[in-house]
Amino acid sequence: MPKVALQLSTLQDVARMDLLGAIELAAKIGYPAIEFSGYYGVKPSAVRRRLEELQLEAVGNHVPIDWGNLKSLGKDMEREIQYALEIGIPRIIAPWAPLQEKPTMDDVRHLVRVLERAALQVRAAGLQFGYHNHVSELVHVNGKLILDHVLERIPAELMFLELDVGWVYMAGLQAADLINRYASRLELMHIRDFGTQRTDTVIGEGVINFDPLLRAAAEADVQYYVVCQEQFELTSVDSARLSLQFFQDRNLV
């Protein structure tokens, strides 16, 4: 059964001021694992120590690629690799790519080249590299989803997929279909829900029907459900707690 992790961007109001405190909050709420979205200048030794004290697992870190300055990609990624190695984080995930409104195959090829370059560097350091989708990768170019093009061109041993089921819903697709299609490449899965105004909400309180996609995930190689919420009606802490309760009520924790 996959573990449930919390993307710390959910607690970004706390993490920006006190990352170590946000890590502790995630543990107190009851999450057995977290996913980072940057370290806010905190030393890796301090992060590792806090994780060990709390017996909390860190499943990965979202590392934005500076798409406007790709000359710095190698240097930037090396810094993130060293940070991850010191903390003990096994995965680096590229969280997005700036695709234009009407992408072309040239855009696809550029995306593949950059992701493959980053993946080779991360894998050479003994870490895993993944890609997290938004809506923009779920549009068709030459009769095929951009995400399909990318995953066909970058082998599974170089890059896994962190499928965000919320953005899949927003693209008008069925997450269960993509989970079945990419089953062997899904180590992490972002769980996000949307309210009627297309804003983030607590898991299970929005418009997404999670039952079929969770059934599909149970048959795939998903290791972690990563809860993510970035807009709030309640406090971020209460929202994170209620989203965890969604999984507890279904005996998925």
mmCIF file of C-alpha atoms in Angstrom:
data_model
loop_
_atom_site.group_PDB
_atom_site.id
_atom_site.type_symbol
_atom_site.label_atom_id
_atom_site.label_comp_id
_atom_site.label_asym_id
_atom_site.label_seq_id
_atom_site.Cartn_x
_atom_site.Cartn_y
_atom_site.Cartn_z
ATOM 1 C CA MET A 1 0.000 0.000 0.000
ATOM 2 C CA PRO A 2 1.388 3.458 -0.896
ATOM 3 C CA LYS A 3 2.360 5.762 1.954
ATOM 4 C CA VAL A 4 0.819 9.221 2.233
ATOM 5 C CA ALA A 5 3.260 12.124 2.090
ATOM 6 C CA LEU A 6 2.725 15.868 2.384
ATOM 7 C CA GLN A 7 4.142 18.294 -0.166
ATOM 8 C CA LEU A 8 5.561 21.007 2.092
ATOM 9 C CA SER A 9 4.342 23.723 -0.267
ATOM 10 C CA THR A 10 1.003 22.983 1.423
ATOM 11 C CA LEU A 11 2.506 24.532 4.569
ATOM 12 C CA GLN A 12 4.403 27.218 2.691
ATOM 13 C CA ASP A 13 3.103 29.996 4.953
ATOM 14 C CA VAL A 14 4.957 28.266 7.791
ATOM 15 C CA ALA A 15 7.885 26.868 5.785
ATOM 16 C CA ARG A 16 8.916 30.253 4.394
ATOM 17 C CA MET A 17 9.559 31.477 7.933
ATOM 18 C CA ASP A 18 10.449 28.212 9.677
ATOM 19 C CA LEU A 19 11.149 25.178 7.500
ATOM 20 C CA LEU A 20 12.132 22.999 10.443
ATOM 21 C CA GLY A 21 8.901 23.956 12.175
ATOM 22 C CA ALA A 22 6.897 23.036 9.076
ATOM 23 C CA ILE A 23 8.598 19.643 8.972
ATOM 24 C CA GLU A 24 7.644 19.103 12.620
ATOM 25 C CA LEU A 25 4.055 20.177 11.933
ATOM 26 C CA ALA A 26 3.754 17.590 9.146
ATOM 27 C CA ALA A 27 4.906 14.888 11.561
ATOM 28 C CA LYS A 28 2.550 16.063 14.330
ATOM 29 C CA ILE A 29 -0.410 16.005 11.944
ATOM 30 C CA GLY A 30 0.450 12.367 11.277
ATOM 31 C CA TYR A 31 2.168 12.261 7.902
ATOM 32 C CA PRO A 32 4.894 9.579 7.760
ATOM 33 C CA ALA A 33 6.637 11.276 4.822
ATOM 34 C CA ILE A 34 7.113 14.655 3.200
ATOM 35 C CA GLU A 35 8.149 16.053 -0.147
ATOM 36 C CA PHE A 36 10.200 19.237 -0.251
ATOM 37 C CA SER A 37 9.754 22.236 -2.508
ATOM 38 C CA GLY A 38 12.999 23.981 -1.665
ATOM 39 C CA TYR A 39 14.841 24.464 1.625
ATOM 40 C CA TYR A 40 14.508 28.217 2.274
ATOM 41 C CA GLY A 41 18.198 28.593 3.049
ATOM 42 C CA VAL A 42 18.278 26.038 5.868
ATOM 43 C CA LYS A 43 21.482 24.000 6.048
ATOM 44 C CA PRO A 44 21.134 20.374 4.903
ATOM 45 C CA SER A 45 22.644 19.089 8.162
ATOM 46 C CA ALA A 46 19.844 20.779 10.114
ATOM 47 C CA VAL A 47 17.184 19.371 7.803
ATOM 48 C CA ARG A 48 18.601 15.858 8.053
ATOM 49 C CA ARG A 49 18.817 16.079 11.837
ATOM 50 C CA ARG A 50 15.188 17.178 12.142
ATOM 51 C CA LEU A 51 14.001 14.375 9.847
ATOM 52 C CA GLU A 52 15.922 11.824 11.909
ATOM 53 C CA GLU A 53 14.565 13.204 15.185
ATOM 54 C CA LEU A 54 11.006 12.931 13.893
ATOM 55 C CA GLN A 55 11.586 9.611 12.065
ATOM 56 C CA LEU A 56 10.080 11.289 9.021
ATOM 57 C CA GLU A 57 10.830 10.131 5.491
ATOM 58 C CA ALA A 58 11.705 12.619 2.760
ATOM 59 C CA VAL A 59 10.576 11.218 -0.594
ATOM 60 C CA GLY A 60 11.872 13.931 -2.919
ATOM 61 C CA ASN A 61 12.418 17.595 -3.682
ATOM 62 C CA HIS A 62 10.844 19.755 -6.388
ATOM 63 C CA VAL A 63 13.670 21.545 -8.196
ATOM 64 C CA PRO A 64 12.564 24.135 -10.760
ATOM 65 C CA ILE A 65 14.707 24.310 -13.883
ATOM 66 C CA ASP A 66 15.723 27.826 -14.889
ATOM 67 C CA TRP A 67 14.332 27.507 -18.405
ATOM 68 C CA GLY A 68 15.453 31.031 -19.246
ATOM 69 C CA ASN A 69 19.093 30.295 -18.429
ATOM 70 C CA LEU A 70 19.833 26.712 -19.389
ATOM 71 C CA LYS A 71 23.574 27.426 -19.405
ATOM 72 C CA SER A 72 23.405 27.222 -15.600
ATOM 73 C CA LEU A 73 21.485 23.910 -15.575
ATOM 74 C CA GLY A 74 24.495 21.722 -14.797
ATOM 75 C CA LYS A 75 25.734 23.948 -11.986
ATOM 76 C CA ASP A 76 22.254 24.440 -10.537
ATOM 77 C CA MET A 77 21.482 20.731 -10.608
ATOM 78 C CA GLU A 78 24.830 19.821 -9.039
ATOM 79 C CA ARG A 79 24.030 22.071 -6.086
ATOM 80 C CA GLU A 80 20.631 20.396 -5.650
ATOM 81 C CA ILE A 81 22.170 16.941 -5.987
ATOM 82 C CA GLN A 82 24.702 17.622 -3.247
ATOM 83 C CA TYR A 83 21.971 18.998 -0.992
ATOM 84 C CA ALA A 84 19.808 15.928 -1.568
ATOM 85 C CA LEU A 85 22.707 13.546 -0.936
ATOM 86 C CA GLU A 86 23.555 15.237 2.344
ATOM 87 C CA ILE A 87 19.962 15.133 3.558
ATOM 88 C CA GLY A 88 19.300 11.637 2.236
ATOM 89 C CA ILE A 89 16.609 12.552 -0.296
ATOM 90 C CA PRO A 90 16.421 9.927 -3.067
ATOM 91 C CA ARG A 91 14.512 11.837 -5.749
ATOM 92 C CA ILE A 92 14.745 15.148 -7.579
ATOM 93 C CA ILE A 93 11.617 16.190 -9.474
ATOM 94 C CA ALA A 94 11.285 18.881 -12.133
ATOM 95 C CA PRO A 95 7.941 20.465 -11.242
ATOM 96 C CA TRP A 96 6.969 22.196 -14.491
ATOM 97 C CA ALA A 97 7.983 23.390 -17.929
ATOM 98 C CA PRO A 98 6.980 26.613 -19.720
ATOM 99 C CA LEU A 99 5.068 25.343 -22.735
ATOM 100 C CA GLN A 100 3.380 27.852 -25.018
ATOM 101 C CA GLU A 101 -0.384 27.894 -25.528
ATOM 102 C CA LYS A 102 -0.138 26.085 -28.877
ATOM 103 C CA PRO A 103 2.955 23.902 -28.576
ATOM 104 C CA THR A 104 4.703 22.300 -31.527
ATOM 105 C CA MET A 105 6.941 19.280 -31.980
ATOM 106 C CA ASP A 106 9.907 21.635 -31.680
ATOM 107 C CA ASP A 107 8.679 22.485 -28.181
ATOM 108 C CA VAL A 108 8.370 18.785 -27.402
ATOM 109 C CA ARG A 109 11.890 18.065 -28.629
ATOM 110 C CA HIS A 110 13.290 20.961 -26.587
ATOM 111 C CA LEU A 111 11.481 19.725 -23.472
ATOM 112 C CA VAL A 112 12.862 16.222 -23.997
ATOM 113 C CA ARG A 113 16.435 17.463 -24.499
ATOM 114 C CA VAL A 114 16.437 19.509 -21.305
ATOM 115 C CA LEU A 115 14.771 16.860 -19.146
ATOM 116 C CA GLU A 116 17.065 14.145 -20.495
ATOM 117 C CA ARG A 117 20.114 16.276 -19.732
ATOM 118 C CA ALA A 118 18.961 16.850 -16.167
ATOM 119 C CA ALA A 119 17.997 13.194 -15.750
ATOM 120 C CA LEU A 120 21.409 11.940 -16.870
ATOM 121 C CA GLN A 121 23.142 14.197 -14.353
ATOM 122 C CA VAL A 122 20.865 13.194 -11.477
ATOM 123 C CA ARG A 123 21.033 9.484 -12.269
ATOM 124 C CA ALA A 124 24.846 9.647 -12.523
ATOM 125 C CA ALA A 125 24.855 10.821 -8.904
ATOM 126 C CA GLY A 126 22.835 7.781 -7.822
ATOM 127 C CA LEU A 127 19.539 9.626 -7.386
ATOM 128 C CA GLN A 128 16.242 9.253 -9.229
ATOM 129 C CA PHE A 129 14.822 11.933 -11.486
ATOM 130 C CA GLY A 130 11.151 12.599 -12.080
ATOM 131 C CA TYR A 131 8.808 14.984 -13.840
ATOM 132 C CA HIS A 132 5.615 16.489 -12.398
ATOM 133 C CA ASN A 133 2.898 17.426 -14.875
ATOM 134 C CA HIS A 134 0.533 20.352 -15.103
ATOM 135 C CA VAL A 135 -2.200 20.855 -17.703
ATOM 136 C CA SER A 136 0.158 22.052 -20.435
ATOM 137 C CA GLU A 137 1.686 18.585 -20.980
ATOM 138 C CA LEU A 138 -1.784 17.095 -21.394
ATOM 139 C CA VAL A 139 -2.574 18.675 -24.749
ATOM 140 C CA HIS A 140 -2.137 16.996 -28.106
ATOM 141 C CA VAL A 141 0.658 17.616 -30.570
ATOM 142 C CA ASN A 142 0.588 15.549 -33.773
ATOM 143 C CA GLY A 143 -2.286 13.493 -32.389
ATOM 144 C CA LYS A 144 -0.587 12.526 -29.132
ATOM 145 C CA LEU A 145 -0.341 13.983 -25.641
ATOM 146 C CA ILE A 146 2.888 15.890 -25.003
ATOM 147 C CA LEU A 147 3.348 13.704 -21.940
ATOM 148 C CA ASP A 148 3.197 10.604 -24.159
ATOM 149 C CA HIS A 149 5.805 12.071 -26.504
ATOM 150 C CA VAL A 150 8.113 12.834 -23.581
ATOM 151 C CA LEU A 151 7.798 9.446 -21.895
ATOM 152 C CA GLU A 152 8.324 7.626 -25.180
ATOM 153 C CA ARG A 153 11.575 9.501 -25.753
ATOM 154 C CA ILE A 154 13.017 9.403 -22.231
ATOM 155 C CA PRO A 155 13.387 5.822 -20.944
ATOM 156 C CA ALA A 156 11.949 4.737 -17.620
ATOM 157 C CA GLU A 157 15.404 4.070 -16.173
ATOM 158 C CA LEU A 158 16.173 7.777 -16.589
ATOM 159 C CA MET A 159 12.917 9.404 -15.514
ATOM 160 C CA PHE A 160 9.812 8.489 -13.562
ATOM 161 C CA LEU A 161 6.505 10.349 -13.651
ATOM 162 C CA GLU A 162 4.922 12.138 -10.718
ATOM 163 C CA LEU A 163 1.365 12.305 -12.013
ATOM 164 C CA ASP A 164 -0.708 15.157 -10.603
ATOM 165 C CA VAL A 165 -4.282 13.887 -10.717
ATOM 166 C CA GLY A 166 -5.728 17.344 -10.043
ATOM 167 C CA TRP A 167 -4.205 18.787 -13.184
ATOM 168 C CA VAL A 168 -5.287 15.689 -15.101
ATOM 169 C CA TYR A 169 -8.871 16.483 -14.096
ATOM 170 C CA MET A 170 -8.425 20.099 -15.170
ATOM 171 C CA ALA A 171 -7.218 18.887 -18.566
ATOM 172 C CA GLY A 172 -10.497 16.997 -19.014
ATOM 173 C CA LEU A 173 -8.882 13.551 -18.846
ATOM 174 C CA GLN A 174 -9.460 10.515 -16.639
ATOM 175 C CA ALA A 175 -6.628 10.008 -14.167
ATOM 176 C CA ALA A 176 -7.311 6.265 -13.967
ATOM 177 C CA ASP A 177 -6.602 5.944 -17.695
ATOM 178 C CA LEU A 178 -3.211 7.659 -17.345
ATOM 179 C CA ILE A 179 -2.363 5.681 -14.223
ATOM 180 C CA ASN A 180 -2.995 2.460 -16.121
ATOM 181 C CA ARG A 181 -0.979 3.713 -19.097
ATOM 182 C CA TYR A 182 2.032 4.818 -17.052
ATOM 183 C CA ALA A 183 1.716 2.257 -14.245
ATOM 184 C CA SER A 184 5.351 1.141 -14.272
ATOM 185 C CA ARG A 185 6.673 4.732 -14.086
ATOM 186 C CA LEU A 186 4.524 6.112 -11.280
ATOM 187 C CA GLU A 187 6.571 6.153 -8.088
ATOM 188 C CA LEU A 188 4.897 9.284 -6.730
ATOM 189 C CA MET A 189 1.412 10.626 -7.368
ATOM 190 C CA HIS A 190 0.263 14.137 -6.455
ATOM 191 C CA ILE A 191 -3.194 14.133 -4.927
ATOM 192 C CA ARG A 192 -4.904 17.481 -5.414
ATOM 193 C CA ASP A 193 -8.583 18.419 -5.382
ATOM 194 C CA PHE A 194 -10.423 21.413 -6.803
ATOM 195 C CA GLY A 195 -13.557 23.219 -5.702
ATOM 196 C CA THR A 196 -16.269 24.479 -8.016
ATOM 197 C CA GLN A 197 -14.354 27.751 -8.556
ATOM 198 C CA ARG A 198 -11.294 25.877 -9.866
ATOM 199 C CA THR A 199 -9.347 26.604 -6.702
ATOM 200 C CA ASP A 200 -7.534 24.070 -4.533
ATOM 201 C CA THR A 201 -9.512 22.501 -1.738
ATOM 202 C CA VAL A 202 -9.165 19.765 0.882
ATOM 203 C CA ILE A 203 -8.863 16.273 -0.595
ATOM 204 C CA GLY A 204 -12.296 14.714 -0.932
ATOM 205 C CA GLU A 205 -14.217 17.969 -0.578
ATOM 206 C CA GLY A 206 -13.979 19.024 -4.211
ATOM 207 C CA VAL A 207 -15.146 17.847 -7.604
ATOM 208 C CA ILE A 208 -12.746 14.943 -8.227
ATOM 209 C CA ASN A 209 -13.966 11.377 -7.798
ATOM 210 C CA PHE A 210 -10.939 9.665 -6.263
ATOM 211 C CA ASP A 211 -12.324 6.135 -6.030
ATOM 212 C CA PRO A 212 -11.473 4.952 -9.588
ATOM 213 C CA LEU A 213 -8.042 6.538 -9.637
ATOM 214 C CA LEU A 214 -7.140 5.128 -6.220
ATOM 215 C CA ARG A 215 -8.213 1.677 -7.401
ATOM 216 C CA ALA A 216 -5.987 2.074 -10.450
ATOM 217 C CA ALA A 217 -3.099 3.322 -8.307
ATOM 218 C CA ALA A 218 -3.385 0.258 -6.079
ATOM 219 C CA GLU A 219 -2.635 -1.882 -9.147
ATOM 220 C CA ALA A 220 0.250 0.291 -10.322
ATOM 221 C CA ASP A 221 3.727 0.859 -8.882
ATOM 222 C CA VAL A 222 2.751 3.983 -6.924
ATOM 223 C CA GLN A 223 4.779 4.174 -3.720
ATOM 224 C CA TYR A 224 3.557 7.484 -2.315
ATOM 225 C CA TYR A 225 0.424 9.589 -2.507
ATOM 226 C CA VAL A 226 1.651 13.168 -2.096
ATOM 227 C CA VAL A 227 -0.979 15.565 -0.775
ATOM 228 C CA CYS A 228 -0.712 19.032 -2.284
ATOM 229 C CA GLN A 229 -2.844 22.142 -1.698
ATOM 230 C CA GLU A 230 -1.853 25.735 -2.456
ATOM 231 C CA GLN A 231 -5.092 27.712 -1.939
ATOM 232 C CA PHE A 232 -7.060 27.598 1.300
ATOM 233 C CA GLU A 233 -10.394 28.370 2.892
ATOM 234 C CA LEU A 234 -9.155 26.984 6.224
ATOM 235 C CA THR A 235 -5.628 27.273 7.602
ATOM 236 C CA SER A 236 -2.948 25.317 5.800
ATOM 237 C CA VAL A 237 -2.451 23.128 8.887
ATOM 238 C CA ASP A 238 -6.152 22.286 9.230
ATOM 239 C CA SER A 239 -6.356 21.595 5.490
ATOM 240 C CA ALA A 240 -3.381 19.231 5.639
ATOM 241 C CA ARG A 241 -4.962 17.453 8.610
ATOM 242 C CA LEU A 242 -8.313 17.010 6.851
ATOM 243 C CA SER A 243 -6.653 15.742 3.682
ATOM 244 C CA LEU A 244 -4.825 13.101 5.700
ATOM 245 C CA GLN A 245 -8.156 12.182 7.301
ATOM 246 C CA PHE A 246 -9.473 11.410 3.810
ATOM 247 C CA PHE A 247 -6.930 8.592 3.539
ATOM 248 C CA GLN A 248 -7.396 7.448 7.120
ATOM 249 C CA ASP A 249 -11.160 7.112 6.607
ATOM 250 C CA ARG A 250 -10.442 4.760 3.688
ATOM 251 C CA ASN A 251 -7.850 2.729 5.601
ATOM 252 C CA LEU A 252 -5.155 3.920 3.212
ATOM 253 C CA VAL A 253 -2.727 4.976 5.951
#
